[in-house]
Coordinates of C-alpha atoms in Angstrom, one line a residue:
M1 CA 0.1 0.1 0.3
K2 CA 1.0 3.8 -0.6
S3 CA 2.2 5.6 2.2
L4 CA 1.0 9.4 2.9
S5 CA 3.8 10.3 4.7
K6 CA 5.2 11.6 1.5
V7 CA 2.5 13.8 0.5
K8 CA 3.3 17.5 -0.5
S9 CA 0.5 18.6 -2.8
L10 CA -2.8 17.8 -2.9
L11 CA -5.9 17.8 -5.6
I12 CA -9.6 17.7 -4.3
D13 CA -12.4 17.3 -6.5
L14 CA -15.3 19.6 -6.1
S15 CA -19.1 18.4 -6.5
G16 CA -19.5 15.5 -4.3
T17 CA -16.5 15.6 -2.5
I18 CA -16.6 19.1 -0.8
H19 CA -20.2 20.1 -1.5
V20 CA -23.2 18.7 -3.4
D21 CA -25.0 21.9 -5.0
D22 CA -25.0 24.6 -2.5
T23 CA -24.3 22.9 0.5
A24 CA -20.9 22.1 1.7
I25 CA -20.3 18.5 3.0
Q26 CA -20.2 18.7 6.8
G27 CA -16.8 19.6 8.1
A28 CA -15.3 20.0 4.9
V29 CA -15.2 24.1 5.5
E30 CA -12.7 23.5 8.3
A31 CA -11.0 20.4 7.1
I32 CA -9.8 22.2 3.9
Q33 CA -8.5 25.3 6.4
R34 CA -6.6 22.5 7.9
V35 CA -4.7 21.6 4.6
K36 CA -4.0 25.7 3.9
S37 CA -2.7 26.2 7.3
S38 CA -0.2 23.4 6.8
P39 CA 3.3 23.2 4.3
I40 CA 0.9 21.3 1.9
K41 CA -0.1 22.7 -1.3
I42 CA -3.6 22.6 -2.6
R43 CA -5.4 22.9 -5.7
F44 CA -8.9 22.0 -6.3
A45 CA -9.1 20.1 -9.8
T46 CA -12.8 19.8 -11.2
N47 CA -14.3 18.6 -14.3
T48 CA -17.3 20.9 -13.4
T49 CA -18.2 22.2 -17.0
K50 CA -21.7 24.3 -15.8
E51 CA -19.9 27.0 -14.9
S52 CA -17.0 29.1 -15.3
Q53 CA -13.9 29.2 -12.9
S54 CA -14.6 32.3 -11.1
Y55 CA -18.6 31.5 -10.6
L56 CA -17.5 28.5 -8.8
W57 CA -14.7 30.9 -6.9
N58 CA -17.9 32.8 -6.2
R59 CA -20.2 29.5 -4.9
L60 CA -17.2 28.2 -2.9
N61 CA -16.3 31.2 -1.0
S62 CA -19.9 31.7 -0.2
L63 CA -20.3 28.1 1.5
G64 CA -17.5 29.1 3.5
F65 CA -14.5 28.1 1.9
N66 CA -11.4 30.4 1.8
I67 CA -9.9 29.7 -1.5
K68 CA -8.2 31.6 -4.6
I69 CA -9.2 31.7 -7.8
D70 CA -6.2 30.5 -9.2
E71 CA -6.3 27.5 -6.7
I72 CA -9.3 25.9 -8.8
F73 CA -8.4 24.4 -12.0
T74 CA -11.0 23.2 -14.2
S75 CA -11.6 20.9 -17.7
L76 CA -13.1 24.2 -19.2
T77 CA -9.9 25.9 -18.7
L78 CA -8.0 23.2 -20.8
A79 CA -10.9 23.0 -23.6
R80 CA -10.3 27.2 -23.9
D81 CA -6.6 26.9 -24.2
L82 CA -7.1 24.0 -27.0
I83 CA -9.1 26.4 -28.7
V84 CA -6.9 29.2 -28.8
E85 CA -4.1 27.0 -29.7
K86 CA -5.7 26.0 -32.6
N87 CA -7.6 29.1 -33.9
L88 CA -10.7 27.3 -33.8
K89 CA -14.2 29.2 -33.9
P90 CA -16.7 26.5 -32.1
F91 CA -20.3 26.3 -31.6
L92 CA -20.0 25.9 -27.7
L93 CA -22.8 23.6 -26.3
L94 CA -21.9 25.3 -22.8
E95 CA -24.5 26.7 -20.2
D96 CA -24.3 30.4 -20.2
S97 CA -22.7 30.2 -16.3
A98 CA -19.7 28.6 -18.2
M99 CA -19.5 31.5 -21.3
D100 CA -17.3 33.5 -19.0
D101 CA -14.0 31.4 -19.6
F102 CA -14.4 31.9 -23.0
R103 CA -15.8 35.0 -24.0
N104 CA -12.5 37.2 -23.7
Y105 CA -11.1 34.4 -26.2
V106 CA -13.6 33.3 -29.2
D107 CA -17.7 34.7 -30.5
V108 CA -19.6 33.1 -27.7
N109 CA -22.3 33.8 -30.1
I110 CA -20.6 32.5 -33.6
S111 CA -23.5 31.2 -36.0
S112 CA -23.2 27.5 -37.1
E113 CA -22.4 28.5 -41.3
K114 CA -19.1 30.0 -39.3
A115 CA -18.5 27.5 -36.9
D116 CA -15.5 25.2 -37.3
S117 CA -16.0 22.4 -34.2
V118 CA -18.2 21.6 -31.8
V119 CA -17.0 21.7 -27.9
V120 CA -19.3 19.9 -25.6
G121 CA -19.6 20.4 -21.6
L122 CA -22.7 19.8 -19.4
A123 CA -25.1 21.9 -20.6
P124 CA -28.8 20.7 -19.6
K125 CA -30.7 23.8 -21.1
R126 CA -29.2 23.4 -24.5
F127 CA -29.2 19.3 -24.5
S128 CA -32.3 19.8 -27.3
Y129 CA -32.8 18.3 -30.8
D130 CA -32.4 21.7 -32.0
Y131 CA -29.2 22.6 -30.4
M132 CA -28.2 18.8 -30.9
N133 CA -28.8 18.6 -34.3
T134 CA -26.8 22.2 -35.1
A135 CA -23.9 20.3 -33.7
F136 CA -24.5 17.2 -35.8
R137 CA -24.3 19.2 -39.2
I138 CA -21.3 21.3 -37.9
L139 CA -19.9 18.2 -37.2
H140 CA -20.8 16.4 -40.8
R141 CA -18.8 19.1 -42.8
G142 CA -16.1 17.2 -41.3
A143 CA -15.6 20.0 -38.0
P144 CA -13.5 18.2 -34.9
L145 CA -15.8 17.3 -31.5
I146 CA -13.7 18.6 -28.1
A147 CA -15.6 16.9 -25.4
V148 CA -14.9 18.8 -22.0
H149 CA -15.0 15.7 -20.5
K150 CA -17.6 12.3 -21.2
G151 CA -18.6 12.1 -17.3
R152 CA -21.8 9.5 -17.5
Y153 CA -23.3 11.1 -14.5
Y154 CA -23.5 13.6 -11.5
K155 CA -24.6 14.0 -8.2
R156 CA -27.9 16.7 -7.6
K157 CA -29.7 17.2 -4.4
D158 CA -32.1 15.2 -6.3
G159 CA -30.6 12.3 -7.3
L160 CA -28.1 11.0 -9.9
A161 CA -28.7 13.3 -13.6
L162 CA -27.0 12.5 -16.8
G163 CA -23.9 14.3 -17.2
P164 CA -22.3 15.3 -21.0
G165 CA -20.9 11.6 -21.9
P166 CA -24.5 10.1 -23.4
F167 CA -24.7 13.4 -25.3
V168 CA -21.0 13.3 -26.6
M169 CA -21.7 9.7 -27.8
A170 CA -25.2 10.4 -29.4
L171 CA -22.8 13.1 -31.4
E172 CA -20.0 10.6 -32.1
Y173 CA -22.4 7.7 -33.3
A174 CA -24.4 10.2 -35.2
S175 CA -21.8 12.0 -36.8
D176 CA -18.8 9.1 -37.1
V177 CA -16.4 11.7 -35.8
K178 CA -14.7 10.5 -32.4
A179 CA -14.1 13.3 -29.6
Q180 CA -11.3 14.7 -28.2
V181 CA -11.4 14.6 -24.5
I182 CA -10.2 17.3 -22.5
G183 CA -10.6 17.0 -18.6
K184 CA -10.9 13.7 -15.9
P185 CA -10.3 10.9 -16.9
E186 CA -7.6 12.0 -19.2
A187 CA -3.9 11.9 -17.9
T188 CA -3.0 15.2 -19.8
F189 CA -5.9 16.8 -17.2
F190 CA -3.9 15.5 -13.8
K191 CA -0.6 16.4 -15.8
S192 CA -1.5 19.9 -16.1
A193 CA -3.4 20.5 -12.8
I194 CA -0.2 19.7 -10.7
K195 CA 2.5 21.9 -12.8
P196 CA 2.6 24.7 -10.5
F197 CA 3.0 22.2 -7.3
N198 CA 6.8 21.5 -8.8
C199 CA 6.5 17.9 -7.5
E200 CA 6.8 14.5 -8.2
T201 CA 3.4 12.5 -9.2
D202 CA 4.2 10.2 -6.4
E203 CA 4.0 13.1 -3.7
V204 CA 0.8 14.5 -5.1
A205 CA -2.9 12.7 -3.4
M206 CA -6.1 12.7 -5.3
I207 CA -9.4 12.8 -3.1
G208 CA -12.7 12.4 -4.8
D209 CA -16.0 10.7 -5.1
V210 CA -16.2 8.3 -7.8
C211 CA -14.0 5.5 -9.2
Y212 CA -12.8 7.7 -12.4
L213 CA -10.6 9.9 -10.2
F214 CA -8.4 7.3 -11.0
L215 CA -9.1 8.0 -14.8
S216 CA -11.8 5.3 -14.6
F217 CA -15.6 4.8 -15.1
C218 CA -16.9 2.4 -12.4
T219 CA -18.0 -0.9 -13.5
H220 CA -21.7 -0.2 -13.3
F221 CA -20.7 -0.7 -16.9
S222 CA -20.0 -3.2 -19.6
N223 CA -17.4 -1.9 -21.4
L224 CA -14.8 -3.2 -19.4
K225 CA -11.7 -2.3 -21.6
D226 CA -12.6 1.0 -21.4
V227 CA -12.3 1.2 -17.7
R228 CA -8.9 -1.1 -17.9
D229 CA -7.6 1.7 -20.2
D230 CA -8.5 4.3 -18.0
I231 CA -6.9 3.0 -14.9
H232 CA -3.9 2.2 -16.4
G233 CA -3.7 5.8 -17.8
A234 CA -4.4 7.3 -14.1
Q235 CA -1.4 4.9 -12.5
S236 CA 0.9 6.1 -15.4
V237 CA 0.2 9.0 -13.7
G238 CA 1.5 7.9 -10.3
M239 CA -0.8 10.0 -8.0
I240 CA -2.0 8.4 -4.8
G241 CA -6.0 7.6 -4.9
M242 CA -8.2 8.7 -2.3
L243 CA -12.1 7.6 -2.9
V244 CA -14.6 9.4 -0.4
K245 CA -18.4 7.8 0.0
T246 CA -19.7 11.0 -0.7
G247 CA -21.6 12.5 -3.9
K248 CA -21.4 10.5 -6.9
Y249 CA -20.3 7.1 -5.2
Q250 CA -22.0 4.0 -4.8
E251 CA -22.0 1.3 -2.2
G252 CA -19.0 -0.8 -3.0
D253 CA -17.6 1.1 -6.0
E254 CA -14.3 0.8 -4.5
N255 CA -14.1 -2.9 -5.3
K256 CA -15.7 -3.0 -8.6
I257 CA -12.2 -1.5 -10.1
N258 CA -8.7 -2.9 -10.7
P259 CA -6.5 -1.6 -9.6
Q260 CA -8.4 -0.4 -6.5
P261 CA -8.4 2.7 -4.9
D262 CA -5.0 3.5 -2.4
F263 CA -7.4 5.0 0.3
V264 CA -11.2 4.7 1.1
F265 CA -12.5 7.3 3.6
N266 CA -16.1 8.3 4.4
S267 CA -15.6 12.1 3.4
V268 CA -13.0 14.4 2.4
V269 CA -13.0 15.4 6.3
E270 CA -11.3 11.7 7.2
A271 CA -9.1 12.0 3.9
I272 CA -7.5 15.1 5.0
D273 CA -6.7 14.4 8.5
A274 CA -5.1 10.9 7.6
I275 CA -2.7 13.0 5.3
L276 CA -2.3 15.5 8.2
K277 CA -1.3 12.6 10.7
E278 CA 0.9 11.1 8.4
T279 CA 2.8 13.9 7.6
S280 CA 3.3 15.3 10.9
N281 CA 0.9 18.3 10.3
L282 CA -2.1 17.2 12.1

């Protein structure tokens, strides 16, 4: 088993790990503050695509978390950087609250005739037939498809809800275009997230609420080859994986993937306290 004693930096997921919608996980605010009072570096790495970085920052601080805006790393940021790098004019299937990360870089209201690519995030208000059909027609012209991530579902107050993955796969199927995936579970996401830490990957712990924090989709689903490939990608990054039983977690998730999580805790509070104890900071 890996040791927590050498942890110097910490990545923490947001939704389902430190909060669910507008409610903080019990004890999470205080636990985060304990980390920030220690020598351990911290960053919040999220696939959330419904909200911009500034929107997330405002929400988290309204919940009591004392977080700096540059401590939040999102898959939207990576997607935007890719778009700028390739000088694309994307049709954005994103929520209005996520558009702020793009407004100063691209025309967020570009017409379908001028669009040369399609970007898909979690956009419940835009997953209608008309929007999806517009995206399909752009892709059918040969445009690339960029998926901010392919999460199958996420946790809301009223229960689990469809993520962007099913809609991305529908567009892939209809257009015969393979999506380029940006966020978790891609190794690039994690490597980019830890760049400011300036440390080795085995000195980083990642805390999250579902098995795909190890670049794995849980084996509730039948495509086991994808699961193994994703896990292999995560292990090659070399981080310590810490699964918490909140948010999207379903009973027994830790037993449904191979390799299993390095550690399993009831909540982010227990995970953080374990790290601080082992690093002699508690």
